[in-house]
Each structure stands twice: as structure tokens, then as C-alpha cells.
Coordinates of N, CA and C in Angstrom, one line a residue:
X77 N 0.8 -1.2 0.0 CA 0.0 0.0 0.0 C 0.9 1.2 0.0
X78 N 0.6 2.2 -0.8 CA 1.4 3.4 -0.9 C 0.7 4.5 -0.1
X79 N 1.6 5.3 0.5 CA 1.2 6.5 1.3 C 1.8 7.7 0.8
X80 N 1.1 8.8 0.9 CA 1.7 10.1 0.4 C 2.8 10.5 1.5
X81 N 3.6 11.4 1.0 CA 4.7 11.9 1.9 C 4.1 12.5 3.2
X82 N 3.0 13.2 3.0 CA 2.3 13.9 4.1 C 1.9 12.9 5.2
X83 N 1.3 11.8 4.7 CA 0.9 10.8 5.7 C 2.0 10.1 6.3
X84 N 3.1 9.8 5.6 CA 4.3 9.1 6.1 C 4.9 9.9 7.2
X85 N 4.8 11.3 7.1 CA 5.5 12.1 8.1 C 4.6 12.4 9.4
X86 N 3.3 11.9 9.3 CA 2.5 12.1 10.5 C 2.9 11.2 11.6
X87 N 2.6 11.6 12.9 CA 2.8 10.7 14.0 C 1.6 9.9 14.2
X88 N 1.7 8.7 14.9 CA 0.6 7.8 15.1 C -0.3 8.3 16.3
X89 N -1.6 8.2 16.1 CA -2.5 8.5 17.2 C -3.3 7.3 17.4
X90 N -3.4 6.8 18.7 CA -4.1 5.6 19.0 C -5.6 5.7 18.7
X91 N -6.2 4.6 18.2 CA -7.7 4.6 18.0 C -8.4 4.3 19.3
X92 N -9.5 5.0 19.6 CA -10.2 4.9 20.8 C -11.2 3.7 20.8
X93 N -12.4 4.0 21.2 CA -13.4 2.9 21.2 C -13.6 2.3 19.9
X94 N -13.9 1.0 19.9 CA -14.2 0.2 18.7 C -15.7 0.3 18.4
X95 N -16.1 0.9 17.3 CA -17.5 1.0 16.9 C -17.9 -0.1 15.9
X96 N -18.4 -1.2 16.4 CA -18.9 -2.3 15.5 C -20.1 -1.9 14.7
X97 N -20.4 -2.6 13.7 CA -21.7 -2.3 13.0 C -22.9 -2.5 13.9
X98 N -23.9 -1.8 13.7 CA -25.2 -1.9 14.5 C -25.8 -3.3 14.2
X99 N -26.1 -4.1 15.1 CA -26.7 -5.4 14.9 C -28.0 -5.3 14.1
X100 N -28.2 -6.2 13.2 CA -29.5 -6.2 12.4 C -30.2 -7.6 12.7
X101 N -31.5 -7.5 12.7 CA -32.3 -8.8 12.9 C -32.3 -9.7 11.7
X102 N -31.9 -10.9 11.8 CA -32.0 -11.8 10.7 C -32.2 -13.3 11.2
X103 N -33.3 -13.8 10.8 CA -33.6 -15.2 11.1 C -33.5 -15.5 12.6
X104 N -34.1 -14.7 13.4 CA -34.2 -14.9 14.8 C -33.0 -14.6 15.6
X105 N -32.0 -13.9 15.0 CA -30.8 -13.5 15.7 C -30.5 -12.1 15.4
X106 N -29.6 -11.5 16.3 CA -29.1 -10.2 16.1 C -27.7 -10.3 15.6
X107 N -27.4 -9.8 14.4 CA -26.1 -10.1 13.8 C -25.4 -8.7 13.5
X108 N -24.1 -8.6 13.9 CA -23.3 -7.4 13.5 C -22.6 -7.9 12.2
X109 N -23.2 -7.6 11.1 CA -22.7 -8.1 9.8 C -21.4 -7.4 9.4
X110 N -20.4 -8.1 9.2 CA -19.1 -7.6 8.7 C -18.7 -8.1 7.3
X111 N -19.3 -9.1 6.9 CA -19.0 -9.7 5.6 C -20.3 -10.3 5.0
X112 N -20.3 -10.6 3.7 CA -21.5 -11.1 3.0 C -22.0 -12.4 3.6
X113 N -21.1 -13.2 4.1 CA -21.5 -14.5 4.6 C -22.3 -14.4 6.0
X114 N -22.3 -13.2 6.5 CA -23.0 -12.9 7.8 C -24.5 -12.7 7.5
X115 N -24.9 -12.5 6.2 CA -26.2 -12.1 5.9 C -27.1 -13.2 5.5
X116 N -28.3 -13.3 6.1 CA -29.3 -14.3 5.7 C -30.7 -13.5 5.8
X117 N -31.6 -14.0 5.0 CA -32.9 -13.4 5.0 C -33.8 -13.8 3.8
X118 N -35.1 -13.7 4.0 CA -36.1 -13.9 2.9 C -36.9 -12.7 2.7
X119 N -37.0 -12.2 1.5 CA -37.7 -10.9 1.3 C -38.1 -10.8 -0.2
X120 N -39.0 -9.8 -0.4 CA -39.5 -9.4 -1.7 C -39.1 -8.0 -2.0
X121 N -39.1 -7.6 -3.3 CA -38.9 -6.3 -3.7 C -39.4 -6.0 -5.1
X122 N -39.6 -4.8 -5.5 CA -40.2 -4.4 -6.8 C -39.1 -3.5 -7.5
X123 N -39.0 -3.8 -8.8 CA -38.1 -3.0 -9.7 C -38.9 -2.6 -10.9
X124 N -38.4 -1.5 -11.6 CA -39.0 -1.0 -12.8 C -37.9 -0.7 -13.8
X125 N -38.3 -0.7 -15.1 CA -37.3 -0.4 -16.1 C -37.3 1.1 -16.4
X126 N -36.3 1.6 -17.1 CA -36.1 3.0 -17.4 C -37.3 3.6 -18.1
X127 N -37.9 3.0 -19.1 CA -39.1 3.6 -19.7 C -40.3 3.5 -18.8
X128 N -40.2 2.7 -17.7 CA -41.3 2.4 -16.8 C -42.5 1.8 -17.5
X129 N -42.3 0.9 -18.4 CA -43.3 0.3 -19.1 C -43.6 -1.1 -18.5
X130 N -42.7 -1.6 -17.6 CA -42.8 -2.9 -17.0 C -42.2 -2.9 -15.7
X131 N -42.6 -3.9 -14.9 CA -42.1 -4.0 -13.5 C -41.8 -5.5 -13.2
X132 N -41.0 -5.7 -12.2 CA -40.6 -7.0 -11.7 C -40.8 -7.1 -10.2
X133 N -41.4 -8.2 -9.8 CA -41.4 -8.5 -8.3 C -40.4 -9.7 -8.2
X134 N -39.4 -9.4 -7.3 CA -38.3 -10.4 -7.1 C -38.4 -10.9 -5.7
X135 N -38.3 -12.2 -5.5 CA -38.3 -12.8 -4.2 C -37.0 -13.6 -4.0
X136 N -36.3 -13.3 -3.0 CA -35.0 -14.0 -2.8 C -35.0 -14.7 -1.4
X137 N -34.4 -15.9 -1.3 CA -34.1 -16.5 0.0 C -32.6 -16.7 0.1
X138 N -32.0 -15.9 1.0 CA -30.5 -15.9 1.1 C -30.1 -16.6 2.4
X139 N -29.2 -17.5 2.3 CA -28.6 -18.2 3.5 C -27.1 -18.0 3.5
X140 N -26.6 -17.4 4.5 CA -25.1 -17.1 4.7 C -24.6 -16.4 3.5
X141 N -25.3 -15.4 3.0 CA -24.8 -14.6 1.9 C -25.1 -15.1 0.5
X142 N -25.5 -16.3 0.4 CA -25.7 -17.0 -0.9 C -27.2 -17.1 -1.2
X143 N -27.6 -16.7 -2.4 CA -29.0 -16.9 -2.9 C -29.3 -18.4 -3.1
X144 N -30.2 -18.9 -2.4 CA -30.6 -20.3 -2.5 C -31.9 -20.5 -3.3
X145 N -32.7 -19.4 -3.4 CA -34.0 -19.5 -4.0 C -34.3 -18.1 -4.6
X146 N -34.8 -18.1 -5.8 CA -35.2 -16.9 -6.5 C -36.5 -17.1 -7.3
X147 N -37.5 -16.2 -7.0 CA -38.7 -16.2 -7.8 C -38.8 -14.8 -8.5
X148 N -38.9 -14.9 -9.8 CA -38.9 -13.7 -10.7 C -40.3 -13.6 -11.4
X149 N -41.1 -12.5 -11.0 CA -42.4 -12.3 -11.6 C -42.3 -11.0 -12.3
X150 N -42.8 -10.9 -13.6 CA -42.7 -9.7 -14.4 C -44.1 -9.4 -15.0
X151 N -44.3 -8.1 -15.3 CA -45.5 -7.7 -15.9 C -45.3 -6.5 -16.8
X152 N -46.0 -6.4 -17.9 CA -46.0 -5.2 -18.7 C -45.1 -5.1 -19.9
X153 N -44.2 -6.1 -20.0 CA -43.3 -6.1 -21.1 C -43.0 -7.5 -21.6
X154 N -43.2 -7.8 -22.9 CA -43.0 -9.2 -23.3 C -41.5 -9.6 -23.2
X155 N -40.6 -8.7 -23.5 CA -39.2 -9.1 -23.4 C -38.8 -9.4 -22.0
X156 N -39.4 -8.8 -21.1 CA -39.1 -8.9 -19.7 C -39.3 -10.4 -19.2
X157 N -40.3 -11.1 -19.8 CA -40.5 -12.4 -19.4 C -39.4 -13.3 -19.7
X158 N -38.8 -13.1 -20.9 CA -37.6 -13.9 -21.3 C -36.4 -13.5 -20.4
X159 N -36.3 -12.2 -20.1 CA -35.2 -11.8 -19.2 C -35.4 -12.5 -17.8
X160 N -36.6 -12.7 -17.4 CA -36.9 -13.3 -16.1 C -36.4 -14.8 -16.1
X161 N -36.6 -15.4 -17.3 CA -36.1 -16.8 -17.4 C -34.6 -16.9 -17.2
X162 N -33.9 -16.0 -17.8 CA -32.4 -15.9 -17.6 C -32.0 -15.6 -16.2
X163 N -32.7 -14.6 -15.6 CA -32.4 -14.2 -14.2 C -32.6 -15.3 -13.2
X164 N -33.7 -16.1 -13.4 CA -34.0 -17.2 -12.5 C -32.9 -18.3 -12.5
X165 N -32.2 -18.3 -13.7 CA -31.1 -19.3 -13.8 C -29.8 -18.7 -13.3
X166 N -29.6 -17.4 -13.4 CA -28.4 -16.7 -13.0 C -28.3 -16.5 -11.5
X167 N -29.4 -16.2 -10.8 CA -29.3 -15.8 -9.4 C -28.9 -16.8 -8.4
X168 N -29.5 -18.0 -8.4 CA -29.1 -19.0 -7.4 C -27.6 -19.4 -7.5
X169 N -27.0 -19.6 -6.3 CA -25.6 -19.9 -6.1 C -24.8 -18.6 -6.0
X170 N -25.3 -17.4 -6.4 CA -24.5 -16.2 -6.3 C -24.6 -15.6 -4.9
X171 N -23.6 -14.9 -4.4 CA -23.7 -14.1 -3.2 C -24.5 -12.9 -3.6
X172 N -25.1 -12.3 -2.6 CA -25.9 -11.1 -2.9 C -25.1 -10.0 -3.5
X173 N -23.8 -9.9 -3.2 CA -22.9 -8.9 -3.7 C -22.6 -9.2 -5.2
X174 N -22.4 -10.5 -5.5 CA -22.3 -10.9 -6.9 C -23.5 -10.5 -7.7
X175 N -24.7 -10.9 -7.2 CA -25.9 -10.7 -7.9 C -26.2 -9.2 -8.1
X176 N -25.8 -8.3 -7.1 CA -26.0 -6.9 -7.3 C -25.1 -6.4 -8.4
X177 N -24.0 -7.0 -8.7 CA -23.1 -6.5 -9.7 C -23.1 -7.4 -11.0
X178 N -24.2 -8.2 -11.1 CA -24.4 -9.0 -12.3 C -25.5 -8.4 -13.2
X179 N -25.3 -8.4 -14.5 CA -26.3 -7.9 -15.4 C -27.4 -9.0 -15.4
X180 N -28.6 -8.6 -14.9 CA -29.7 -9.6 -14.9 C -30.6 -9.4 -16.1
X181 N -30.1 -8.8 -17.1 CA -30.7 -8.7 -18.5 C -31.6 -7.6 -18.6
X182 N -32.5 -7.4 -17.6 CA -33.6 -6.4 -17.7 C -33.4 -5.3 -16.6
X183 N -33.6 -4.0 -17.0 CA -33.5 -2.9 -16.0 C -34.4 -3.2 -14.8
X184 N -35.6 -3.7 -15.0 CA -36.5 -3.8 -13.9 C -36.0 -4.9 -12.9
X185 N -35.4 -6.0 -13.4 CA -34.9 -7.0 -12.6 C -33.7 -6.5 -11.8
X186 N -32.8 -5.8 -12.5 CA -31.7 -5.2 -11.9 C -32.1 -4.2 -10.8
X187 N -33.1 -3.4 -11.0 CA -33.6 -2.5 -10.0 C -34.2 -3.2 -8.8
X188 N -34.9 -4.3 -9.1 CA -35.5 -5.1 -8.0 C -34.3 -5.7 -7.2
X189 N -33.3 -6.2 -7.8 CA -32.1 -6.7 -7.1 C -31.5 -5.7 -6.2
X190 N -31.4 -4.5 -6.7 CA -30.8 -3.4 -5.9 C -31.7 -3.1 -4.6
X191 N -33.0 -3.1 -4.8 CA -33.9 -2.8 -3.7 C -33.8 -3.9 -2.7
X192 N -33.8 -5.2 -3.1 CA -33.7 -6.3 -2.2 C -32.4 -6.3 -1.5
X193 N -31.3 -5.9 -2.1 CA -30.0 -5.9 -1.5 C -30.0 -5.0 -0.3
X194 N -30.6 -3.8 -0.5 CA -30.8 -2.9 0.7 C -31.6 -3.4 1.8
X195 N -32.7 -4.1 1.5 CA -33.5 -4.7 2.5 C -32.8 -5.7 3.3
X196 N -32.1 -6.6 2.6 CA -31.4 -7.7 3.2 C -30.3 -7.3 4.1
X197 N -29.4 -6.4 3.6 CA -28.2 -6.0 4.4 C -28.6 -5.1 5.6
X198 N -29.8 -4.5 5.5 CA -30.2 -3.7 6.7 C -31.2 -4.5 7.6
X199 N -31.4 -5.8 7.3 CA -32.2 -6.6 8.2 C -33.7 -6.4 8.1
X200 N -34.1 -5.8 7.0 CA -35.5 -5.5 6.9 C -36.2 -6.6 6.0
X201 N -36.2 -7.8 6.5 CA -36.7 -8.9 5.7 C -37.9 -9.5 6.4
X202 N -38.6 -10.3 5.6 CA -39.8 -11.0 6.2 C -39.4 -12.0 7.3
X203 N -38.2 -12.5 7.1 CA -37.8 -13.6 8.1 C -36.9 -13.0 9.2
X204 N -36.9 -11.7 9.4 CA -36.0 -11.1 10.4 C -36.1 -11.7 11.7
X205 N -37.4 -12.0 12.1 CA -37.6 -12.6 13.5 C -38.1 -14.0 13.5
X206 N -37.9 -14.7 12.3 CA -38.3 -16.1 12.2 C -37.1 -17.0 12.6
X207 N -37.2 -17.8 13.6 CA -36.1 -18.7 14.0 C -35.6 -19.5 12.8
X208 N -34.4 -19.4 12.5 CA -33.8 -20.1 11.3 C -34.3 -19.7 10.0
X209 N -35.1 -18.7 9.9 CA -35.6 -18.2 8.6 C -36.7 -19.1 8.0
X210 N -36.9 -18.9 6.7 CA -37.9 -19.7 6.0 C -37.2 -20.7 5.1
X211 N -37.8 -21.9 4.9 CA -37.2 -23.0 4.2 C -37.1 -22.6 2.7
X212 N -36.1 -23.2 2.0 CA -36.0 -23.0 0.6 C -37.2 -23.6 -0.1
X213 N -38.0 -22.9 -0.8 CA -39.3 -23.3 -1.3 C -40.4 -22.4 -0.9
X214 N -40.1 -21.6 0.1 CA -41.2 -20.7 0.7 C -41.6 -19.7 -0.4
X215 N -40.7 -19.4 -1.4 CA -41.1 -18.4 -2.4 C -42.3 -18.8 -3.2
X216 N -42.5 -20.1 -3.3 CA -43.6 -20.6 -4.1 C -45.0 -20.4 -3.5
X217 N -45.0 -20.2 -2.2 CA -46.2 -20.0 -1.5 C -47.0 -18.8 -2.0
X218 N -46.3 -17.8 -2.5 CA -47.0 -16.6 -3.0 C -47.8 -17.0 -4.3
X219 N -47.5 -18.1 -4.9 CA -48.1 -18.4 -6.2 C -49.4 -19.2 -6.0
X220 N -49.6 -19.8 -4.8 CA -50.7 -20.7 -4.6 C -50.6 -22.1 -5.2
X221 N -51.7 -22.9 -5.1 CA -51.6 -24.2 -5.6 C -51.4 -24.4 -7.1
X222 N -51.9 -23.4 -7.9 CA -51.7 -23.5 -9.3 C -50.4 -23.0 -9.8
X223 N -49.5 -22.5 -8.9 CA -48.2 -22.0 -9.2 C -48.3 -21.0 -10.4
X224 N -49.2 -20.0 -10.2 CA -49.3 -18.9 -11.1 C -49.2 -17.6 -10.3
X225 N -48.6 -16.6 -10.9 CA -48.5 -15.3 -10.3 C -50.0 -14.7 -10.1
X226 N -50.2 -14.0 -9.0 CA -51.4 -13.4 -8.7 C -51.4 -12.0 -9.5
X227 N -52.3 -11.9 -10.4 CA -52.3 -10.7 -11.3 C -53.7 -10.1 -11.3
X228 N -53.7 -8.8 -11.2 CA -54.9 -8.0 -11.3 C -54.8 -7.1 -12.5
X229 N -55.8 -7.3 -13.4 CA -55.8 -6.4 -14.6 C -57.2 -5.8 -14.7
X230 N -57.3 -4.5 -14.6 CA -58.5 -3.7 -14.7 C -58.4 -2.6 -15.7
X231 N -59.5 -2.3 -16.4 CA -59.5 -1.3 -17.4 C -60.7 -0.5 -17.2
X232 N -60.6 0.8 -17.3 CA -61.8 1.7 -17.2 C -61.7 2.9 -18.1
X233 N -62.8 3.4 -18.6 CA -62.9 4.7 -19.3 C -64.0 5.5 -18.8
X234 N -63.8 6.8 -19.0 CA -64.9 7.8 -18.5 C -66.2 7.5 -19.3
X235 N -66.1 7.1 -20.5 CA -67.2 6.9 -21.4 C -68.0 5.7 -21.1
X236 N -67.3 4.6 -20.8 CA -67.9 3.3 -20.7 C -67.8 2.6 -19.4
X237 N -67.0 3.1 -18.5 CA -66.9 2.5 -17.1 C -65.8 1.5 -17.0
X238 N -65.9 0.6 -16.0 CA -64.9 -0.3 -15.6 C -65.1 -1.7 -16.3
X239 N -63.9 -2.3 -16.5 CA -63.9 -3.7 -16.9 C -62.9 -4.5 -16.1
X240 N -63.4 -5.6 -15.4 CA -62.4 -6.4 -14.7 C -62.0 -7.5 -15.7
X241 N -60.7 -7.6 -15.9 CA -60.1 -8.6 -16.9 C -59.5 -9.8 -16.2
X242 N -58.8 -9.5 -15.1 CA -58.1 -10.6 -14.4 C -58.0 -10.3 -12.9
X243 N -58.4 -11.3 -12.1 CA -58.3 -11.1 -10.7 C -57.3 -12.2 -10.1
X244 N -57.0 -12.1 -8.8 CA -56.2 -13.1 -8.2 C -56.7 -14.5 -8.4
X245 N -58.1 -14.6 -8.4 CA -58.7 -15.9 -8.6 C -58.5 -16.5 -10.0
X246 N -58.4 -15.6 -11.0 CA -58.2 -16.1 -12.4 C -58.7 -15.1 -13.4
X247 N -58.9 -15.7 -14.6 CA -59.3 -14.9 -15.8 C -60.8 -14.6 -15.7
X248 N -61.2 -13.4 -15.8 CA -62.6 -13.0 -15.6 C -63.3 -13.2 -16.9
X249 N -64.4 -13.9 -16.9 CA -65.2 -14.2 -18.1 C -66.5 -13.4 -18.2
X250 N -67.1 -13.1 -17.0 CA -68.3 -12.2 -17.1 C -68.4 -11.3 -15.9
X251 N -69.0 -10.2 -16.1 CA -69.3 -9.3 -15.0 C -70.8 -9.3 -14.8
X252 N -71.2 -9.2 -13.5 CA -72.6 -9.1 -13.1 C -73.0 -7.7 -12.8
X253 N -74.0 -7.2 -13.5 CA -74.4 -5.8 -13.2 C -75.8 -5.8 -12.6
X254 N -76.0 -4.7 -11.7 CA -77.3 -4.6 -11.1 C -78.2 -3.7 -11.9
X255 N -79.3 -3.3 -11.4 CA -80.3 -2.5 -12.2 C -79.8 -1.1 -12.5
X256 N -78.7 -0.7 -11.8 CA -78.1 0.6 -12.0 C -76.9 0.5 -12.9
X257 N -76.6 -0.7 -13.5 CA -75.5 -1.0 -14.3 C -74.1 -0.9 -13.5
X258 N -74.2 -1.1 -12.2 CA -73.0 -1.2 -11.4 C -72.5 -2.6 -11.3
X259 N -71.2 -2.8 -11.2 CA -70.6 -4.2 -11.1 C -70.9 -4.7 -9.6
X260 N -71.5 -5.8 -9.5 CA -71.8 -6.4 -8.2 C -71.2 -7.8 -8.0
X261 N -70.6 -8.3 -9.1 CA -70.0 -9.6 -9.0 C -69.3 -10.0 -10.3
X262 N -68.6 -11.1 -10.3 CA -67.9 -11.5 -11.5 C -67.7 -13.0 -11.5
X263 N -67.6 -13.6 -12.7 CA -67.3 -15.0 -12.9 C -65.9 -15.1 -13.4
X264 N -65.2 -16.1 -13.0 CA -63.8 -16.3 -13.4 C -63.4 -17.8 -13.6
X265 N -62.3 -18.0 -14.3 CA -61.8 -19.3 -14.5 C -60.4 -19.3 -14.0
X266 N -60.1 -20.3 -13.1 CA -58.7 -20.4 -12.6 C -57.9 -21.2 -13.7
X267 N -57.1 -20.5 -14.4 CA -56.4 -21.1 -15.5 C -55.4 -22.2 -15.1
X268 N -54.8 -22.0 -13.9 CA -53.9 -23.0 -13.3 C -54.7 -24.3 -13.0
X269 N -55.8 -24.2 -12.4 CA -56.6 -25.4 -12.1 C -57.1 -26.1 -13.4
X270 N -57.5 -25.2 -14.4 CA -58.0 -25.8 -15.6 C -56.9 -26.6 -16.3
X271 N -55.7 -26.0 -16.3 CA -54.6 -26.7 -17.0 C -54.3 -28.0 -16.3
X272 N -54.4 -28.0 -14.9 CA -54.1 -29.3 -14.2 C -55.2 -30.3 -14.5
X273 N -56.4 -29.9 -14.6 CA -57.5 -30.8 -14.9 C -57.3 -31.5 -16.3
X274 N -56.9 -30.6 -17.3 CA -56.6 -31.2 -18.6 C -55.4 -32.1 -18.6
X275 N -54.4 -31.8 -17.8 CA -53.3 -32.7 -17.7 C -53.7 -34.1 -17.1
X276 N -54.7 -34.1 -16.3 CA -55.2 -35.3 -15.7 C -56.1 -36.1 -16.6
X277 N -56.4 -35.5 -17.8 CA -57.2 -36.3 -18.7 C -58.6 -35.7 -19.0
X278 N -59.1 -34.7 -18.3 CA -60.4 -34.1 -18.6 C -60.4 -33.4 -19.9
X279 N -61.6 -33.4 -20.6 CA -61.8 -32.7 -21.8 C -61.7 -31.2 -21.5
X280 N -61.2 -30.4 -22.4 CA -61.1 -28.9 -22.2 C -62.3 -28.3 -21.7
X281 N -63.5 -28.6 -22.3 CA -64.7 -27.9 -21.9 C -65.2 -28.3 -20.5
X282 N -64.9 -29.6 -20.2 CA -65.2 -30.0 -18.8 C -64.3 -29.4 -17.8
X283 N -63.0 -29.3 -18.2 CA -62.0 -28.6 -17.3 C -62.4 -27.2 -17.1
X284 N -62.8 -26.5 -18.2 CA -63.2 -25.1 -18.1 C -64.3 -24.9 -17.1
X285 N -65.4 -25.7 -17.2 CA -66.5 -25.6 -16.3 C -66.1 -25.9 -14.8
X286 N -65.2 -26.9 -14.6 CA -64.8 -27.3 -13.3 C -64.0 -26.3 -12.6
X287 N -63.2 -25.5 -13.4 CA -62.3 -24.5 -12.9 C -63.0 -23.2 -12.7
X288 N -64.3 -23.1 -13.0 CA -65.0 -21.8 -13.0 C -65.5 -21.5 -11.6
X289 N -65.6 -20.2 -11.2 CA -66.1 -19.8 -9.9 C -66.7 -18.4 -10.0
X290 N -67.4 -18.0 -9.0 CA -68.1 -16.7 -8.9 C -67.6 -16.0 -7.7
X291 N -67.7 -14.6 -7.7 CA -67.4 -13.8 -6.6 C -68.4 -12.7 -6.5
X292 N -68.8 -12.3 -5.3 CA -69.7 -11.2 -5.1 C -71.2 -11.7 -5.3
X293 N -72.1 -10.7 -5.6 CA -73.5 -11.0 -5.8 C -73.7 -11.4 -7.3
X294 N -73.3 -12.6 -7.7 CA -73.3 -12.9 -9.1 C -74.6 -13.4 -9.6
X295 N -75.4 -14.1 -8.7 CA -76.6 -14.7 -9.2 C -77.8 -13.7 -9.3
X296 N -78.8 -14.1 -10.1 CA -79.9 -13.2 -10.3 C -80.7 -13.0 -9.0
X297 N -80.7 -14.1 -8.1 CA -81.4 -14.0 -6.9 C -80.7 -13.0 -5.9
X298 N -79.5 -12.6 -6.2 CA -78.7 -11.7 -5.4 C -78.7 -10.3 -6.0
X299 N -79.5 -10.0 -7.1 CA -79.6 -8.7 -7.6 C -79.0 -8.5 -9.0
X300 N -78.4 -9.5 -9.5 CA -77.8 -9.4 -10.9 C -78.9 -9.4 -11.9
X301 N -78.9 -8.3 -12.8 CA -79.9 -8.3 -13.8 C -79.3 -8.4 -15.2
X302 N -78.0 -8.3 -15.3 CA -77.3 -8.3 -16.6 C -75.9 -8.9 -16.5
X303 N -75.5 -9.6 -17.5 CA -74.1 -10.1 -17.5 C -73.4 -9.7 -18.8
X304 N -72.2 -9.2 -18.7 CA -71.4 -8.8 -19.8 C -70.1 -9.5 -19.9
X305 N -69.6 -9.7 -21.1 CA -68.2 -10.1 -21.3 C -67.3 -8.9 -21.3
X306 N -66.4 -8.8 -20.3 CA -65.6 -7.6 -20.2 C -64.7 -7.3 -21.4
X307 N -64.4 -8.3 -22.2 CA -63.5 -8.1 -23.3 C -64.2 -7.8 -24.6
X308 N -65.6 -8.0 -24.6 CA -66.3 -7.7 -25.9 C -67.4 -6.8 -25.8
X309 N -68.0 -6.6 -24.6 CA -69.2 -5.7 -24.5 C -68.9 -4.5 -23.7

């Protein structure tokens, strides 16, 4: 290590109290993190791309500084889905510092990684006070039994009002309107369940009917006077 002449000519002054890093909560312990391997945690974060036309929800499960599990969910950009496929392959096995400095293909995914890095190293994780943290595989719990992202897609205009297109339950097929033309319920198809039924041998039409459900006051006995297809009417 090289020193300037000014530093070399200085006399030594002893260092006083030792100020360690402030302990952070992680997986049921208080850790004064000094290196990447001291960091563990499970958390989510959101990132966005420069044009702000798409977003990424990233979920990471980090054990001793190494990413053991990654869930990458994207919306709004077709290219981003392919970037997510690459990122999900890139992220596991990397330390969080490596991942922060790795090109994860898409701006939104890179931004999400940055936001998660800050949460994890500051101890602001979902598993901060969970003894031994969450098991690898916990990231799939957000997806439910059908292993599909929970997506809400709604569209509305001043001229024609609102259209529900997709809810957490699934693809919306019909809206129920009351006598004032207000939405009071909807019909949906769980595409994950439908696909599982078809894989088990059910005919598509039967699987479609079996995966269908209603929410709200959908029946005529409950006040519905009209049904519309939100994509065509």
C-alpha cells in the first residue's frame, strides 16, 4: 500500500473505542454483519425499467450470503418475461454482492435486485424474526396451488366505465351488473386449475367448467340483472 509523503510524516495517534456495525435482525438472531456470509434473509422487492413500461417482483431466499432461491415475476413487457427466465437461472448460487453486480438482463430485474440488497443487508426482511428463517421453497407460497402469479388487470374509461379482466382468482369471463349497471360480482376461470384438470385427462370444456367460480353477488337472486363479457361488451 502506498502512502503520500504527508501521511508518512504524520505521527501515530491511537484509536479509541471500537465501533462495530449496528446489529441487524435476521432469522431470529441479532447479527453485527461484517461480511457477506453474515447475511441471511427472505424478502420481496419491486423493480421498474427505465421507460417504466414494465415491472418486476423479485423474491430471494438468502442463506449465509448466498442466494438459495429466486422467484422472478414480471408484468407489462414481453421481453421482460424472457429476461426473467435468464435471471432465475443466473441468481441461485451467487452471493448477494455478486448478484448486485451482475447484469440480470432487464432494467426492472436489476432495479429489484438493488432494492432487495438494501432490505437484506439492513435486516428489513420477512424472516428477520423467524427462527432459522424460511425454508427454501417458501417463495412458491405466493403463487398458490396452481403455481401462477397473482395478477390483477382492470381497465376503465370515462365513457364506458370499468372492466375487470383478471383477478387473483383467475381470468374474468363475465361481470354481473345490477339495475343501475354497477358491477356487483364476476365470474372467473382459474387457468392453473383448468390446466391441471386437462393434464389429468379431462376434456377442455369439462375442465373449463370445473375450474370456474363466482365472486360477489353474481346470481340473479342476489340482484344481478345483466351479465357482460368484459372483453367484448
